[in-house]
Amino acid sequence: MRPFDYRRVADLQPVDQPGDRLIAGGTNLLDLMKLEVEAPRRLLDISRAGHDRITAHEGGLRIGALVTNADCAADPRIRADYPLLAKAILAGASPQLRNKATTGGNLCQRTRCQYFMATDTRCNKRQPGSGCDALQGVNRNHAILGTSETCIATYPGDMAVALTALDATVEVLGQDGTRLIPVAEFHRLPGDDPARDNVLRDDEVITAVTLPEPAAGRQSYRKIRDRSSYAFALVSVAAVIELREGRIARVALAFGGLAHKPWRDPQTEAILTGRPPSPALFDQAADALLAKAKGRGGNDFKIALARRALAAVLTEATEE
Amino acid sequence: MSDSYDTPDQRNLLDQTAQGVIGQPLARPEGALKVCGQATYAAEHDLRGCAEGVLVGATIGCGRVVRIHRDEVLAMPGVLAIYADQAMLRRNAQGTAGEAPIQDVATVDYYGQPVALVVAESFEQATAAAKALRVDYDVTTDADFDPAEVEYETSEEPDELGDLDRAMNEAAFSIDRTFTTAAHNSAAMEPHASIADWDGSNLTLYGSFQMLKYNVKELADSVDVAEKNVRILSPYIGGGFGSKLGISHDAASAALAARDLGRPVRVTLTRQQVFETITRRSETRQRLRLACDQEGRLTGIGHEAWVTNLPDEGFAEPVTQATKFLYAGQNRRLALAVGRVHLTTAGSVRAPGEAVGMQVLEAAMDEMAEAAGIDPVEFRKRNLPAELPGEGLPYSSRMLSEALDTGARSFGWEQRHPHPCQRREGEWWIGMGVASAARVNILSKAEARVTLRADGRVLVESDQTDLGTGSYAILGQIAAEMLGVPIDRTDVALGDSDLPAGSGSGGSWGATSTGSAVFHACEAIRANLAHKLGVDADDLRLKDGLANGRPVTDLLDRDLVETGRIEPGKTMKDYSQASYGAFFCEAAVNAFTGETRVRRMTGAFGFGRVLNAKTARSQCLGGMVWGIGSALTEAMEFDHRTGRLMTHDLAEYHVPVHRDVPAIEVILLEERDAAASPLQAKGVGELGICGAAGAVASAIYNACGVRLHSFPMTPDKLAKRLPDPFGV
Amino acid sequence: MATQSATLDVNGEAREFQGDPRQTLLDFLRLDLKLTGTKKGCDHGQCGACTVIVNGRRINSCLSLAIMHDGDQITTIEGIGTPENLAAIQRAFVSHDGFQCGYCTPGQICSATAMLKELAAGWPSAVTEAVADTPAPSDKELRERMSGNLCRCGAYSNIIAAIREVMQSEKGT
């Protein structure tokens, strides 16, 4: 790690100096600082800055940015009304990491692209303009949707995938006050500026995530990975599906492991909505989802795997 | 008495002794220290003024170092020195090398190879300085990094018998399949670490090694001092699995830096450096040809393997080692070829040869059994040769048939459907598979000292190591049994190169070899006691500190000290020796996603006398967990443009986690193998992995009908071949 | 870069941290306090060997800065039991051979100790069928909950057996 100054702060405030970084759980930031992918000049420790409660909010819930993943997944209200969120969090990392990782930090988790994490390789996200060694390299973990020729990294987390399907909102505090960002719009696609993972500005800080009123229907989170636990997703699917009279009345689907952001596709949901579930329908939905999917060799399999994962989730969620 | 083990010791002395501790499932004597965090591993010895060294890895895959920008780093806070010494190790030493490995880090043979050591006052300073060190390279542009793109040369004369091609042509049933297995890393939980401390010309090195008598020679040769000036201490080793057979980069660089700085220096490899610089198991390509007649009797076996290593390395993964002795078939071809690539040195990783050779052979045997329409358990039993094919040697002992039968019964093999895709539970296809286990048995030269103290306590001493293998437990049990002393009056001191040279831990030979040396030392003490009592040695009865009823302490006016020895002799040549067993696996394959879960596993093993049923069982369990990893998750993946390892940490290289491992049943079959050792025991440390992944592969096929020929069998490979999940 | 200080309660004893803010809790324990029972296996939160219990919660001490733990109560393996006075979980690990090389063991034991409390508090896991319900303490649950602690020797089955024994004996008392 490069040297840095450390200061504990009492309030959750945006940083105001370049080189400052907020640290809470530190599970991702310290990992990257050890690799010198991140090298802040000053760490502002917000781990005791409050914002660690889950409270009722407009018929839904407001999860403070510093609520740990463990606490969030263990919360009775989350478990009862948003089981998808609890399941997604519990599918991620390990209990030890979830005890440290926070809601705000987890939203900002950086990619697991091995080239991003290795300072001796070329990476446009880590070092803009240097090139992308993943395009022709080992890219089994990489994105198939919404990629660009400068970056094929994925957003690696689970929690945000669930939040996307749940239509959650990120509450952000900046110099000019609070703004609300739908989770689905929080992460961005790499385009020609892959250095930015999300739309959070340098002078903004996440203060909370809010969940709308609980939606009717079944909620599920399916994560496919190389080992049964403690591994990142190859593909994951978050689903909220309501069946009425043998038809899919409402469906929200978000995918992890496929893109630089949790992937939500309105067209896929539109195909499913109002129709009786069947393997053929699931296939049609997958066709729409994956119409523009592009493999880069090592990750070609994700196209077929995403189709199969979707079929599995839809089958399970629509079983009588 | 000659040390050479030339005639099988049929006395079965350990069955005549009275103490009753041999074979007992006793807890490890060092267990309390380990569960309390009080066992001291290499990096944990507390030396005053210890400086911290961090190695710098090459950021090219092949070439030369032309310049190291030392000055800017020497100016960093706390930095004491930068070394890029000729004597630093370019590669770590192979097992039993006993001399310095290839040195001189100005040449780069593989990506991540240490090219310099930065030493600083604190670990944080050294780490930051190592990262900051700029190194200029002259890159070799035409180096080979891709095993798929290089030429292969025959490693040794192929082992041929009869006419395999003809056997294949004339067979009632035959298969011809090519498999691949991924490269593996030992990934012992304790990263390699050394603390070097000089006292004048004497070097004490606290390290993590498997074979101290060789490691002393390797280190002395590397840093150019006499062997007598080098002492290595490795009382506890956080796992080895072959990766700590020879000395590694940390040892030599710590010694060089400590000598220069005049203070102790600690060098610990980062986890990434363990992956990048410590010997890997080569990836393999294996062609299996099997031919059999109408009755399912094998008439031909072909096993040809292609492996890789760096140029100038003598090691070639001995893939076909067990194929030579396991099954019948008069027409045979076993061959091994090596390709040269600039990837991390290939060397011994738990059960070199059998670990990947057996899993492929056994997966192929499953296909052959199916082609012949015979139950795979029966098919194997039908093909056990009476003597070593081609050489006519007898088998010293072989419990394979018993293991297959016992395992099958316990596992419930009769519930298996002979055809795939017959059992579905929700989203999951369920299937069962079987595989044989086999691992060559080797006796290795060893010495140990046993002291029967005047107060009646027993002390066993050897430089033998305990990697978690159970050496502390079983060496004490042998001595306690032989000398009739309760186990709690027995002490075992290991892991100090000043002690008599045991066999070291590797090749599954530690327990039998060093154990035999302990046995011989005890025999000498027994002879002395018999003499004191005026009885024949055969009439001596030692139990609970009594010798023929008299307190043994009454016979002792001083300590009785004996050194026992053993060397491999004629029994190694006169018999085909191996440990055997059988694996049974029930696996579930997700019909949609191709995720595989091992639901239960049974292993039945025969390896001669069981010295400690608890630690032996654990060895088998551990091996089977490795089998699950090899079958489903473990793979080193290199960027073939540069030779850079992209799965260089424990997030990307997937060793199995708790949830991957179901309830595992281990059955230990009692056996005596007098040709193997005077203990009538054989090796067990590696047996549990040898073939285990084959049982998983066969279970996957039996579940979902997909024959993959590529290990590990990850969801990406399986999903695209699965039958329509809705198609039933 | 200024030296900064913090006071940590380690196994019931106040310990001063004063030094490089880059130092992890793990290195502070091992190098400064000589509490080497906590192990470094990967230094990146990928193996669990460094697991300690902070204010009742298990965490990876390698991914946490010592300076951030001012006032925290930290329990390491040395605070769980001694060879002369083993905790029940330590005794169970010995009798079930829940380890081989012993390197991951302190982390497994610290992790299991905190895990049993999580289970008692009714926390769900990734294998809990209905996350709203109180999870049943099946072997499957135990395995998932212990999956943050790798064991390369493959002692997993024995570790689960050891944990189960402790659960049963606690239930019985």
Coordinates of C-alpha atoms in Angstrom, one line a residue, chain B residues 27-28 31 33-39 41 44 46 123-125 128 185-187 189-191 237-239 241 266 271-272 467-468 614-615 617-619 621-622 625-626 634 649-651 653 655-659 661-664, chain C residues 20 22-23 27 30-31 34 36-37 39-44 46-47 77-78 81-83 86 90 93-97 99-106 108-109 126-127 143-144 146-147 149-150 152-154 156-160:
Chain B
A27 CA -5.8 -37.5 18.7
R28 CA -2.7 -35.7 17.4
G31 CA -3.5 -30.8 18.5
L33 CA -1.2 -26.3 20.3
K34 CA -2.8 -26.1 16.9
V35 CA -6.3 -25.3 18.1
C36 CA -5.0 -22.6 20.4
G37 CA -2.8 -20.9 17.8
Q38 CA 0.3 -21.9 19.8
A39 CA 2.0 -24.0 17.1
Y41 CA 4.9 -21.8 11.9
E44 CA 6.1 -16.7 13.4
D46 CA 10.1 -14.0 17.1
F123 CA 6.4 -5.1 6.3
E124 CA 4.4 -2.1 5.0
Q125 CA 7.5 -0.3 3.9
A128 CA 5.3 -0.6 -0.9
N185 CA -1.4 -25.3 -7.6
S186 CA -0.9 -26.9 -4.2
A187 CA -2.2 -23.8 -2.5
M189 CA -2.8 -22.5 3.5
E190 CA 0.5 -21.3 4.8
P191 CA 2.4 -19.3 2.2
I237 CA 4.2 -26.7 8.4
G238 CA 1.0 -25.2 7.2
G239 CA 0.4 -27.7 4.5
F241 CA 1.3 -31.1 -0.9
R266 CA 11.9 -12.6 7.1
R271 CA -0.4 -15.6 -2.0
Q272 CA -0.1 -14.4 -5.5
L467 CA 2.7 -31.3 7.3
G468 CA -0.6 -32.3 8.9
K614 CA -7.9 -41.1 12.9
T615 CA -5.0 -39.4 11.0
R617 CA -8.8 -41.4 7.7
S618 CA -8.1 -37.7 7.6
Q619 CA -5.5 -38.2 4.9
L621 CA -10.7 -37.4 3.4
G622 CA -8.4 -34.7 2.4
V625 CA -11.6 -33.2 -1.2
W626 CA -8.7 -32.7 -3.7
E634 CA -9.5 -26.1 -9.8
D649 CA -5.2 -16.0 -5.9
L650 CA -7.8 -17.9 -3.8
A651 CA -10.7 -15.9 -5.3
Y653 CA -8.3 -20.4 -8.2
V655 CA -10.1 -24.8 -4.0
P656 CA -13.3 -26.5 -2.7
V657 CA -15.0 -24.7 0.2
H658 CA -17.0 -26.3 3.0
R659 CA -20.2 -26.3 1.0
V661 CA -17.8 -31.1 0.4
P662 CA -20.6 -33.4 1.5
A663 CA -20.5 -36.1 4.2
I664 CA -17.6 -38.4 3.2
Chain C
D20 CA 1.8 3.2 10.3
R22 CA -1.3 1.0 6.7
Q23 CA -0.9 -1.8 9.1
D27 CA -0.3 -7.7 11.0
R30 CA 0.9 -11.0 14.5
L31 CA 3.9 -8.7 14.4
K34 CA 3.1 -11.4 18.8
T36 CA 0.6 -15.3 15.9
G37 CA -2.4 -17.6 16.4
K39 CA -2.9 -16.6 10.4
K40 CA -2.1 -14.9 7.2
G41 CA -3.2 -17.1 4.3
C42 CA -4.0 -14.8 1.5
D43 CA -4.0 -11.2 2.8
H44 CA -7.0 -10.4 0.6
Q46 CA -10.1 -14.9 0.2
C47 CA -9.3 -17.7 2.7
I77 CA -7.8 -17.6 19.1
E78 CA -5.6 -16.9 22.1
G81 CA -8.7 -21.1 25.1
T82 CA -5.3 -22.4 26.0
P83 CA -3.7 -25.8 25.7
L86 CA -9.3 -25.7 26.0
Q90 CA -11.2 -26.5 20.6
F93 CA -11.6 -30.0 16.9
V94 CA -8.9 -32.1 18.5
S95 CA -11.1 -35.1 19.1
H96 CA -12.7 -35.0 15.6
D97 CA -9.4 -34.2 13.9
F99 CA -7.6 -30.0 11.1
Q100 CA -4.4 -31.5 9.7
C101 CA -1.7 -28.9 9.2
G102 CA -3.4 -26.6 11.6
Y103 CA -2.9 -23.4 9.7
C104 CA -6.5 -22.6 8.9
T105 CA -7.6 -23.9 12.3
P106 CA -7.6 -20.7 14.5
Q108 CA -12.1 -21.9 11.6
I109 CA -12.5 -21.9 15.3
A126 CA -27.8 -18.7 1.3
V127 CA -29.2 -22.2 1.8
R143 CA -21.3 -25.9 5.6
E144 CA -22.6 -22.8 3.9
M146 CA -18.4 -21.9 7.3
S147 CA -17.6 -21.5 3.6
N149 CA -12.9 -20.5 5.8
L150 CA -10.8 -22.6 3.4
R152 CA -6.7 -27.1 1.9
C153 CA -6.0 -30.3 3.9
G154 CA -9.7 -31.0 3.4
Y156 CA -14.2 -30.1 6.2
S157 CA -16.2 -33.1 7.3
N158 CA -14.4 -33.3 10.6
I159 CA -14.8 -29.6 11.2
I160 CA -18.5 -29.9 10.7

